[in-house]
Coordinates of C-alpha atoms in Angstrom, one line a residue:
X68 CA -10.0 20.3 -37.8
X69 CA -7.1 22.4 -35.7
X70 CA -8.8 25.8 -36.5
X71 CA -12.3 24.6 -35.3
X72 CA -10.3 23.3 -32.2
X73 CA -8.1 26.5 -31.5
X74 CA -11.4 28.4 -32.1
X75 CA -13.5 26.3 -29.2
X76 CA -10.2 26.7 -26.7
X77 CA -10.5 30.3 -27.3
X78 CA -14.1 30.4 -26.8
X79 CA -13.9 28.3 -23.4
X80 CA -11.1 30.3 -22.5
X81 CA -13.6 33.7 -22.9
X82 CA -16.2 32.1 -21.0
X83 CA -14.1 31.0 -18.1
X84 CA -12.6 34.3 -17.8
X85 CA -16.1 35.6 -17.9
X86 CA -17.8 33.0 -15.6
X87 CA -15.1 34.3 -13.4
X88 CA -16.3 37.5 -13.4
X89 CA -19.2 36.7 -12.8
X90 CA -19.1 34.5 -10.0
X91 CA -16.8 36.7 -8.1
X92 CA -19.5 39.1 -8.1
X93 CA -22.3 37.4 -7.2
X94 CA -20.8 35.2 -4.9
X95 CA -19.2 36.3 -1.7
X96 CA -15.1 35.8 -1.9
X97 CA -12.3 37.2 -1.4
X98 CA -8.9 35.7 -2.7
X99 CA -5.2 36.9 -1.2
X100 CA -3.5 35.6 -4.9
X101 CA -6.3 36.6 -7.2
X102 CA -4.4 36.2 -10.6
X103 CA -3.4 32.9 -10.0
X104 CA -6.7 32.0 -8.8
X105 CA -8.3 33.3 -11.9
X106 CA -5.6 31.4 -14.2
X107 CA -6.5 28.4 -12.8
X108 CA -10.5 28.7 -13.1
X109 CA -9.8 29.1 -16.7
X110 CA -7.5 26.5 -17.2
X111 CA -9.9 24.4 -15.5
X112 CA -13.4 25.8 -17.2
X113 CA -11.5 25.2 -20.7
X114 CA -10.1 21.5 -20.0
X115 CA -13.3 20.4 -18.5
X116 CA -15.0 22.0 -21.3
X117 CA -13.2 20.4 -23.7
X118 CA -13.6 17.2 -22.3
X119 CA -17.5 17.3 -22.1
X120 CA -17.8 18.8 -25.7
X121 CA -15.7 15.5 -26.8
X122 CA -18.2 13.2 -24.7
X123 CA -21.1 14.9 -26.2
X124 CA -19.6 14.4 -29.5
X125 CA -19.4 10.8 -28.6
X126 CA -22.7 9.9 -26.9
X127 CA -25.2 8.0 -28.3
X128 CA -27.9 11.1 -28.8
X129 CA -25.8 14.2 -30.1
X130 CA -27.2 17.0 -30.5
X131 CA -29.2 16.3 -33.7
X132 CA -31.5 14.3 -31.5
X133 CA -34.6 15.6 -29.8
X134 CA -33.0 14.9 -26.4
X135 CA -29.6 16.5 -27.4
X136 CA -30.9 19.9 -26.3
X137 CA -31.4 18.9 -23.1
X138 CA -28.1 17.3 -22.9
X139 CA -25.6 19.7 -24.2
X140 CA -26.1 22.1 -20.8
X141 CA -25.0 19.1 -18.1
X142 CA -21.4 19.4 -18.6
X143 CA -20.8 22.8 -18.5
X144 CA -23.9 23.3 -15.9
X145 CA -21.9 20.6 -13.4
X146 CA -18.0 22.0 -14.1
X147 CA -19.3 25.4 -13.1
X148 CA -21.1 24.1 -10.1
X149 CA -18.3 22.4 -9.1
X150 CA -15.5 25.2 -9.5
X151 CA -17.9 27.1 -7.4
X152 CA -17.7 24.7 -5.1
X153 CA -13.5 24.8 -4.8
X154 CA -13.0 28.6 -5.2
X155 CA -16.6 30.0 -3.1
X156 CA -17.5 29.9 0.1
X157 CA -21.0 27.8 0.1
X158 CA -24.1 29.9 -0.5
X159 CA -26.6 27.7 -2.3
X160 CA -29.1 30.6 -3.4
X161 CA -26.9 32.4 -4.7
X162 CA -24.7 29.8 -6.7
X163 CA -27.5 28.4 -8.3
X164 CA -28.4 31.8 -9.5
X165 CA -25.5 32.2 -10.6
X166 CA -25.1 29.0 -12.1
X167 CA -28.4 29.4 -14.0
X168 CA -28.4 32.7 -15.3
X169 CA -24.8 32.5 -17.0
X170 CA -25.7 28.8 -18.4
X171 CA -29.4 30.3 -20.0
X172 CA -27.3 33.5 -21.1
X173 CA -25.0 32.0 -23.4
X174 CA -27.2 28.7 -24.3
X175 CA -29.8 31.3 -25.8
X176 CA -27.8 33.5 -27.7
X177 CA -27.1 30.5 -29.7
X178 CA -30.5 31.5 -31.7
X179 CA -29.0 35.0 -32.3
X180 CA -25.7 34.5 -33.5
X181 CA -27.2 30.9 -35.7
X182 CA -29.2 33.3 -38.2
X183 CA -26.4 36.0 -38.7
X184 CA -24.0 33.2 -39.4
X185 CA -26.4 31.9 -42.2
X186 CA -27.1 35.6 -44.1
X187 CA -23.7 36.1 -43.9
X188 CA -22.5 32.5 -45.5
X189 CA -25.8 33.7 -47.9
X190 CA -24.1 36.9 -48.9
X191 CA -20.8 35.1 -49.2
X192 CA -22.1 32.3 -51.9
X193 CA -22.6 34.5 -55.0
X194 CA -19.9 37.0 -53.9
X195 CA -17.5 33.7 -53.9
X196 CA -19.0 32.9 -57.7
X197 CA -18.3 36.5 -58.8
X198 CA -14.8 36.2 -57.7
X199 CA -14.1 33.1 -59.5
X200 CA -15.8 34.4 -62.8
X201 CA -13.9 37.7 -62.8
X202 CA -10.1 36.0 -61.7
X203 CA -10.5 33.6 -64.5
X204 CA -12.0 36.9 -66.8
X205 CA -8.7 38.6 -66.0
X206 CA -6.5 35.5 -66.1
X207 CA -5.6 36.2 -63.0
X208 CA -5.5 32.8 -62.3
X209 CA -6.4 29.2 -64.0
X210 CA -8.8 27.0 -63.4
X211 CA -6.3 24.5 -61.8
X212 CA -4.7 26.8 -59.7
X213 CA -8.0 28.1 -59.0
X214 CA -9.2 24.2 -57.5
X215 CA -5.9 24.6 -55.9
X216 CA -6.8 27.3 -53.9
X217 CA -10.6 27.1 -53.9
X218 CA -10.9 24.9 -50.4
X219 CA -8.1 27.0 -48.7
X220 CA -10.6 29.9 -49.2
X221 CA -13.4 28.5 -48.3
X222 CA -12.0 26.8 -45.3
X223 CA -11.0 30.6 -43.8
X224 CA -14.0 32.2 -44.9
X225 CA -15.4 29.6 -42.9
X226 CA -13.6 29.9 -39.9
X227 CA -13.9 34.1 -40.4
X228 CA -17.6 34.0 -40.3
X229 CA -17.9 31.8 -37.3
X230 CA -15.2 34.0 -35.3
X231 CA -17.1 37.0 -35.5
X232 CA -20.5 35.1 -35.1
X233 CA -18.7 33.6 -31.7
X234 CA -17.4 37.4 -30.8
X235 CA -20.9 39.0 -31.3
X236 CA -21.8 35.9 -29.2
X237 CA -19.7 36.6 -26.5
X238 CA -20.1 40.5 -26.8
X239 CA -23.7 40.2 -25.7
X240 CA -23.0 37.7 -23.2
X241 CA -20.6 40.2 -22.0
X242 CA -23.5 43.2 -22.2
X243 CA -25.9 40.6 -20.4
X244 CA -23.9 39.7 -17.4
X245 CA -22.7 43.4 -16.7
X246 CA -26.4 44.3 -16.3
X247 CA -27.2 41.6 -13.8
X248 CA -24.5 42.4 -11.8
X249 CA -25.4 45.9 -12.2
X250 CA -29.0 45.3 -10.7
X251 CA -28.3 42.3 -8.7
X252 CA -28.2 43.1 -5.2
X253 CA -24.9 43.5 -2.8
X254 CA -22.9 41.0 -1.5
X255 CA -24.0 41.8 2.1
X256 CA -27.7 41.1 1.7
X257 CA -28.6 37.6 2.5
X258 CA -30.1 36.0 -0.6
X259 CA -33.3 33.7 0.9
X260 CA -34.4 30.5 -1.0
X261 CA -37.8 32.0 -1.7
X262 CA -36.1 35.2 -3.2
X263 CA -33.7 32.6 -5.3
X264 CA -36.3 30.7 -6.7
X265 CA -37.8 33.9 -7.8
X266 CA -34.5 35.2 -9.8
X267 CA -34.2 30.9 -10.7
X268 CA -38.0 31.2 -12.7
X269 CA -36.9 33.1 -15.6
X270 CA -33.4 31.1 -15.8
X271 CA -35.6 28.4 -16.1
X272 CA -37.4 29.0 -18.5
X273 CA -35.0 30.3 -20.8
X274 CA -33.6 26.9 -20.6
X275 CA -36.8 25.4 -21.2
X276 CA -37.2 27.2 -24.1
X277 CA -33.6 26.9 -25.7
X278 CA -34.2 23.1 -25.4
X279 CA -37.4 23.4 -26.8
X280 CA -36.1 25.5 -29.8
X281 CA -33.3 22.7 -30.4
X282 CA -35.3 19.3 -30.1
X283 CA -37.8 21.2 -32.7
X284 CA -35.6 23.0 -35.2
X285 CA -33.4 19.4 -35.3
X286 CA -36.8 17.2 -35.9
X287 CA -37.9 18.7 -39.0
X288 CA -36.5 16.0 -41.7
X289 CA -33.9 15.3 -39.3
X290 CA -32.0 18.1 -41.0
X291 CA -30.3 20.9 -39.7
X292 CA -31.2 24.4 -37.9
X293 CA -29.8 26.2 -41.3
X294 CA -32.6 23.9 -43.4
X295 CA -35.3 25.7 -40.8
X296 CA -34.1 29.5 -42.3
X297 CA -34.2 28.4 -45.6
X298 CA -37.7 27.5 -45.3
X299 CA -38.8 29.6 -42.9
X300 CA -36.9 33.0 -43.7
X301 CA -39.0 34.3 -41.5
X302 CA -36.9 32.8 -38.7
X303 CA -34.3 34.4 -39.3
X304 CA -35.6 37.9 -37.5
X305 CA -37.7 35.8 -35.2
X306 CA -35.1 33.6 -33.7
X307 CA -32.8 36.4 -32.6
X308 CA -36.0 38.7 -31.6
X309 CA -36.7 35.6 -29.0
X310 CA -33.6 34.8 -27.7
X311 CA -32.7 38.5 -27.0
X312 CA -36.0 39.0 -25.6
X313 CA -35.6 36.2 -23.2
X314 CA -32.3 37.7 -21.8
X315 CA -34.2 40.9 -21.8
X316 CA -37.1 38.8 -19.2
X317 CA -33.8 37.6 -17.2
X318 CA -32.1 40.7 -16.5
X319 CA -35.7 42.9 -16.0
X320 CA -36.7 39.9 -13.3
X321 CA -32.9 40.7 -11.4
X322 CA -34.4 44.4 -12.2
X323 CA -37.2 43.8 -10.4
X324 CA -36.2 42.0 -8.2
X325 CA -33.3 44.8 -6.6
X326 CA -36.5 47.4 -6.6
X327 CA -38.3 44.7 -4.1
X328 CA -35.1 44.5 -2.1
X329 CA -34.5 48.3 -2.3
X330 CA -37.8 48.7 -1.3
X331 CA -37.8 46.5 1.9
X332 CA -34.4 48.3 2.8
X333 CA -36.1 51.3 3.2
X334 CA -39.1 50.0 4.5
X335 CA -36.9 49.0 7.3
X336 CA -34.8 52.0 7.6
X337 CA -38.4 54.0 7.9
X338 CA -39.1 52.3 11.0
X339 CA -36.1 52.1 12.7
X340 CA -35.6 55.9 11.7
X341 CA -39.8 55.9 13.2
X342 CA -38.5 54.6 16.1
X343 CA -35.3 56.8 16.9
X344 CA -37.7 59.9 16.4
X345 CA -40.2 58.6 19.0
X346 CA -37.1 58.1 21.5
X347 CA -35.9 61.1 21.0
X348 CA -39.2 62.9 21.2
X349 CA -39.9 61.2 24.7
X350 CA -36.2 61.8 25.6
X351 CA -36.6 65.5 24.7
X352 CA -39.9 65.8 26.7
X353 CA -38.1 64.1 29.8
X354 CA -35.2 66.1 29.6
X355 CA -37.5 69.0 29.1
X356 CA -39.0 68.1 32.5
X357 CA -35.6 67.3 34.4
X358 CA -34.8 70.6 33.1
X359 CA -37.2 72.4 34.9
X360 CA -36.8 70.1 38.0
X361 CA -32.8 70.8 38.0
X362 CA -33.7 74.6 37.5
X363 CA -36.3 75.1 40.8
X364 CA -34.1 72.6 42.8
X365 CA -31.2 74.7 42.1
X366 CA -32.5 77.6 42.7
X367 CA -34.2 76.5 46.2
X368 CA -31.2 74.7 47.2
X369 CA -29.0 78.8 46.6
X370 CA -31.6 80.1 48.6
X371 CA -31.5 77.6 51.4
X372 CA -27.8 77.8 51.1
X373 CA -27.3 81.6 51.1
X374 CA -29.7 82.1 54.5
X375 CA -27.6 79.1 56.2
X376 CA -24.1 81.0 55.7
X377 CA -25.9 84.1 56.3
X378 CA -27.3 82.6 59.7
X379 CA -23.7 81.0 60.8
X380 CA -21.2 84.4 59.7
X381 CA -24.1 86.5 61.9
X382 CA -25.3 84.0 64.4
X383 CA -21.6 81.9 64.7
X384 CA -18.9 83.8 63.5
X385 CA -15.6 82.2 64.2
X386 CA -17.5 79.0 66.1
X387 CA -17.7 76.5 63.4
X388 CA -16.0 77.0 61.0
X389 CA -16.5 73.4 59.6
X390 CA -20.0 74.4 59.3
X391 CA -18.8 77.1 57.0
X392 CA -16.8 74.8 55.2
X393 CA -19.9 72.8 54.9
X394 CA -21.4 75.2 53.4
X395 CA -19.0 76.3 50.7
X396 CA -18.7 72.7 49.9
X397 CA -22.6 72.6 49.2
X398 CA -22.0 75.7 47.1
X399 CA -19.5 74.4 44.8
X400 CA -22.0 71.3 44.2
X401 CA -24.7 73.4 43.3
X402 CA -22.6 75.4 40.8
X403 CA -21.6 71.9 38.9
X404 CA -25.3 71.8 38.5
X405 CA -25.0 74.8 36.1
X406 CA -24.1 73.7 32.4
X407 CA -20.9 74.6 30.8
X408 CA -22.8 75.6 27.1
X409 CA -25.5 77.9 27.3
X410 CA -26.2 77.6 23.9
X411 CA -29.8 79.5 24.5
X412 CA -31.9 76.6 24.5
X413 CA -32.2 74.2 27.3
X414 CA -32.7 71.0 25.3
X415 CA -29.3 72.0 23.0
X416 CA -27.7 72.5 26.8
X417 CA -28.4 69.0 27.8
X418 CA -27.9 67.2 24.7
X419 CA -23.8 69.1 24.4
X420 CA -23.7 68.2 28.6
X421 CA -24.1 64.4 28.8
X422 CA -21.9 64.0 25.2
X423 CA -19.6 66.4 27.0
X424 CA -19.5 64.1 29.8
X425 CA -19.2 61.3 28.0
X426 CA -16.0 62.7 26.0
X427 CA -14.6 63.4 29.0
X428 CA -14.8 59.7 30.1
X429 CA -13.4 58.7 27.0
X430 CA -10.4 61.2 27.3
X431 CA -11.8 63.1 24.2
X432 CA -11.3 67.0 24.1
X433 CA -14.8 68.4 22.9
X434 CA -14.7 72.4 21.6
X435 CA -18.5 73.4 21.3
X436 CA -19.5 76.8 20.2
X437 CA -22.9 76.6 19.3
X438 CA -25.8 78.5 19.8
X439 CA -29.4 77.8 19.5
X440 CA -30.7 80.8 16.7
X441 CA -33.8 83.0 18.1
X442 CA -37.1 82.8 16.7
X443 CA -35.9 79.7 14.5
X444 CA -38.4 78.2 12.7
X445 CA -36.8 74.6 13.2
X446 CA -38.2 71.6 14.8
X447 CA -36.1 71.2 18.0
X448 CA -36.5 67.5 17.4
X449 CA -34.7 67.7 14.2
X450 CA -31.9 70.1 15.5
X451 CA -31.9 67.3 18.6
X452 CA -31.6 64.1 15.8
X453 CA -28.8 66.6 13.7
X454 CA -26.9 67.3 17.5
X455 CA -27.3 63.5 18.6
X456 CA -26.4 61.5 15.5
X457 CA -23.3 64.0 14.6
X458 CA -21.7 63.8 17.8
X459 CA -22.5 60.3 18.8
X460 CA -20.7 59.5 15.5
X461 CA -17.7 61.7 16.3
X462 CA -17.3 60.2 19.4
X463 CA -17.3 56.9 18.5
X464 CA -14.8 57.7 15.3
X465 CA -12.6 59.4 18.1
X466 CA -12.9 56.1 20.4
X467 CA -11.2 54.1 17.9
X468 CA -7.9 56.6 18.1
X469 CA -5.4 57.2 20.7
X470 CA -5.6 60.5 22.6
X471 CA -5.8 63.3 22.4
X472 CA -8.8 62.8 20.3
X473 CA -10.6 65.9 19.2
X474 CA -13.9 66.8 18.5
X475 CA -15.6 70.7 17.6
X476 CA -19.0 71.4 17.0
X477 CA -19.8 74.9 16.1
X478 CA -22.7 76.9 14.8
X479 CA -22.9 80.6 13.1
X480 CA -25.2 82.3 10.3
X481 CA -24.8 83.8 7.1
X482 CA -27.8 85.4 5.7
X483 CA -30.7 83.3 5.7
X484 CA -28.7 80.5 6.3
X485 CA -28.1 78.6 9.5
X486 CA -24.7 76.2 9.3
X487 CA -23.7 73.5 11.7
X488 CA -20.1 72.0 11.5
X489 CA -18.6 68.9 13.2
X490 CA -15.4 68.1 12.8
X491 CA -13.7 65.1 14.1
X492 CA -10.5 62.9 14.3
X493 CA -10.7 59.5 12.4
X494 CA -8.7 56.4 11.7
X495 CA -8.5 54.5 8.7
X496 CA -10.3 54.9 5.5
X497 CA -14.0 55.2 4.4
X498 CA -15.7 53.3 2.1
X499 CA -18.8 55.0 0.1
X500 CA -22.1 54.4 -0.8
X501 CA -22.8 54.8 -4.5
X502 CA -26.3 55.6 -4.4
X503 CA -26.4 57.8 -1.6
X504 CA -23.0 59.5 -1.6
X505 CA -22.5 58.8 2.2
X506 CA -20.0 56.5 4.0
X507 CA -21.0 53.0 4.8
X508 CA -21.3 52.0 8.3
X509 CA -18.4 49.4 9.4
X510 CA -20.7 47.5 11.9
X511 CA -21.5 44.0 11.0
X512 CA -25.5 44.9 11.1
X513 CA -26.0 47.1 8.3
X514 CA -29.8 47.2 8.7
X515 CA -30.2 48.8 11.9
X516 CA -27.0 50.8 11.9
X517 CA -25.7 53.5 9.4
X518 CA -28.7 55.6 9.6
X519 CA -27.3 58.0 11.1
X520 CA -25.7 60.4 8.2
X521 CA -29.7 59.9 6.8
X522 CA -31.6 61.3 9.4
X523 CA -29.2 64.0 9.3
X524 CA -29.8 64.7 5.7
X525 CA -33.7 64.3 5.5
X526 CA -33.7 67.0 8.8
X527 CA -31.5 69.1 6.2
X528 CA -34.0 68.8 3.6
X529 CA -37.1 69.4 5.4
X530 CA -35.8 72.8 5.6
X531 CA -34.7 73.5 1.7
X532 CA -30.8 72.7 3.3
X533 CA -28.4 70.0 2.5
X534 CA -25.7 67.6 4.0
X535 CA -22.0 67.8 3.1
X536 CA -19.3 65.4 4.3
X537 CA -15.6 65.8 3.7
X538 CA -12.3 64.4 4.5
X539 CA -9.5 66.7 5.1
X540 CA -5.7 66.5 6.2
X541 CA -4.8 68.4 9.2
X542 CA -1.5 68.3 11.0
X543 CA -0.8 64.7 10.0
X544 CA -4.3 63.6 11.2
X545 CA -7.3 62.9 9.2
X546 CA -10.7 65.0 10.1
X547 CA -14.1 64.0 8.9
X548 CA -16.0 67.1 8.5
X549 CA -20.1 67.1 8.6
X550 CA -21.9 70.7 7.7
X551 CA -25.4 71.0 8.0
X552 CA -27.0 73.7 6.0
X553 CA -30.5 75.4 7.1
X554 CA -32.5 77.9 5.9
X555 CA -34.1 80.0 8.4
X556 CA -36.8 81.3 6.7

């Protein structure tokens, strides 16, 4: 009939839109016209729907068969393969996941929408029989104009029940596919085949099961799935216990499944953060020792100095004077050897002197005012990794801008509170992290790079302190500011 058609174009259409949606987020794509794009998926999912519900209609085993439960999946499994195929760039493990889990999704809620649809044409029986007995009671109507009516009444009834029934239907399909792509993980991590066939499993066997279900509950007298509830009532709580069950096994395997990934993400951060700390601790111990090198060489190279101009201006005065020159020349050298932040620690002096010379080569004005506290009870390491990965990060944010770029690092106390504050120019705009609240790194390879802000904040916390990072408009430019909070004791 029309309605039952209008009713299955609206349904595709739903399902299209929704496939969509679905695809879009587990797939990697990004489309310049998007609207028209999505139009046409529809259009596409609902023809080619169409089309293979007609064949199916018309093959020699229907659905009533025992083989008809395995068939009824193929055309809608192959049109969404395909459209995959035109609007996605190629990823096989993920578009078969995706392919899998949205086919066993709505297959399977078949079995919980099937019973409601039966208690509810139940309930509707006997309240139909009332109504008839009390209109021709009242004489609200006669029995021929009752007849009249009778199938007109029935027939949208009919078509009432099986709208909501499809709306539930598509309501928890809806629920169910929000939660997988709520889990799933992001569209940068490269989905393996191993890891596919892992999320495939339950898919699967959902689909397994679903055929299963069909070929049994259409063998039984060769009657139909509503001769099964009125046998077996029981299967009327059972069926929709199982089917929303099995979508509860699909979306706790993607559940499970972004723990394992989470877990190997930070598994991976550990080490490379492992790592940084052991560079930076040999770095620190080296510059600890070129420290004290650059110290006693300075100091014997003033002394050597000051008794050769005290020789010449007693010994030669007014014979060689390029000798003299020489020598003032040699004392301007040694001076450069002195750092330009004496912050009162002589690793914090070397870690603000080579990122002040590097600013320099990179045209960069750097404004430090920071100052080691006394009797700290920090880990110079961890004041080294907060120094390092702040800096290096403002530098390279300033590198990206044309000059003058500026960057300030500053230090004070309040309390038992020790701050840090850099502040930086920066281009563009950031993009944030959900889970951690910090801005994603825009280098191509997240896992070793965007560690930076993290280190920062686990030094914060180690000491009861915290991490804050801000954005803020200054003189038509935009600053990124980074404030480290310590507690001293």
């Amino acid at each position: 009939m029309f309605e039952q058609y209008l009713m299955d174009v609206f349904v595709y259409g739903a399902l299209g839109y929704l496939s969509f949606r679905y695809a879009e987020t587990i797939l990697t794509g990004q489309f310049s016209r998007r609207g028209l794009v999505l139009t046409s998926w529809i259009i596409l999912y609902t023809a080619g729907s169409l089309v293979g519900r007609f064949g199916l209609d018309y093959a020699p085993m229907g659905e009533n068969s025992v083989y008809g439960g395995f068939l009824h999946i193929l055309p809608g499994a192959l049109l969404l393969l395909c459209l995959q195929k035109k609007y996605f760039p190629t990823n096989w493990p993920r578009q078969l996941f995706a392919l899998a889990s949205f086919i066993a999704g709505w297959a399977v809620l078949r079995f919980t929408v099937s019973p409601l649809s039966y208690v509810l044409f139940d309930y509707w029986n006997p309240f139909w029989t009332w109504l008839v007995d009390y209109s021709l009671a009242q004489g609200w109507m006669t029995a021929e104009q009752l007849l009249g009516v009778m199938g007109i009444i029935n027939d949208a009834a009919l078509m009432a029940v099986l709208a909501f029934c499809r709306l539930v239907q598509l309501g928890i399909l809806t629920l169910y596919l929000w939660l997988i792509q709520k889990f799933f993980c992001g569209r940068d991590y490269e989905l393996s085949w191993t890891e596919s066939l892992f999320l495939l499993a339950p898919c699967v066997t959902v689909l397994a099961i679903d055929a299963t279900l069909r070929a049994m509950a259409y063998s039984v007298d060769n009657s139909a799935l509503m001769l099964v509830y009125y046998r077996v009532p029981e299967t009327l709580l059972l069926l929709p216990l199982v089917s929303l069950l099995l979508l509860g096994m699909m979306i706790t395997a993607v559940r499970l499944f972004h723990g394992i990934v989470q877990f190997k993400e930070s598994e991976a951060k550990r080490l490379l953060l492992e790592n940084g700390i052991n560079d930076i601790h040999r770095q620190v111990e080296e510059m600890q020792d070129i420290y004290g090198d650059m110290r006693g060489l300075r100091h014997d190279l003033r002394g050597h100095i000051e008794s050769l101009t005290a020789y010449v201006h007693n010994h030669l005065q007014g014979k060689h004077t390029q000798i003299e020159d020489y020598l003032a020349q040699m004392t301007k050298t040694t001076q450069r050897l002195d750092f330009a932040d004496k912050t009162g620690n002589p690793i914090t002096d070397i870690i603000l002197h080579q990122i002040r010379q590097q600013a320099k080569r990179q045209g960069i004005v750097l404004t430090a005012d920071f100052h080691y506290p006394a009797q700290a009870p920090f880990d110079l390491y961890d004041i080294s990794v907060i120094l390092n990965n702040g800096l290096k990060n403002a530098l390279e944010a300033c590198g990206k801008m044309p000059p003058p770029a500026e960057v300030e690092v500053r230090s004070y106390s309040k309390g038992n509170l020790y701050f840090i504050e850099i502040v930086n120019d920066f281009a563009g705009d950031l993009i944030w992290n959900k889970e951690n609240d910090l801005p994603c790194t825009t280098k191509e390879d997240k896992q070793r790079h965007g560690i930076g802000l993290m280190n920062i904040a686990r030094c914060a916390e180690k000491y009861r302190g915290s991490m804050e990072v801000e954005v803020v408009q200054k003189e038509n430019r935009q600053r990124f500011c980074l404030t480290v909070m310590l507690l001293l004791r």
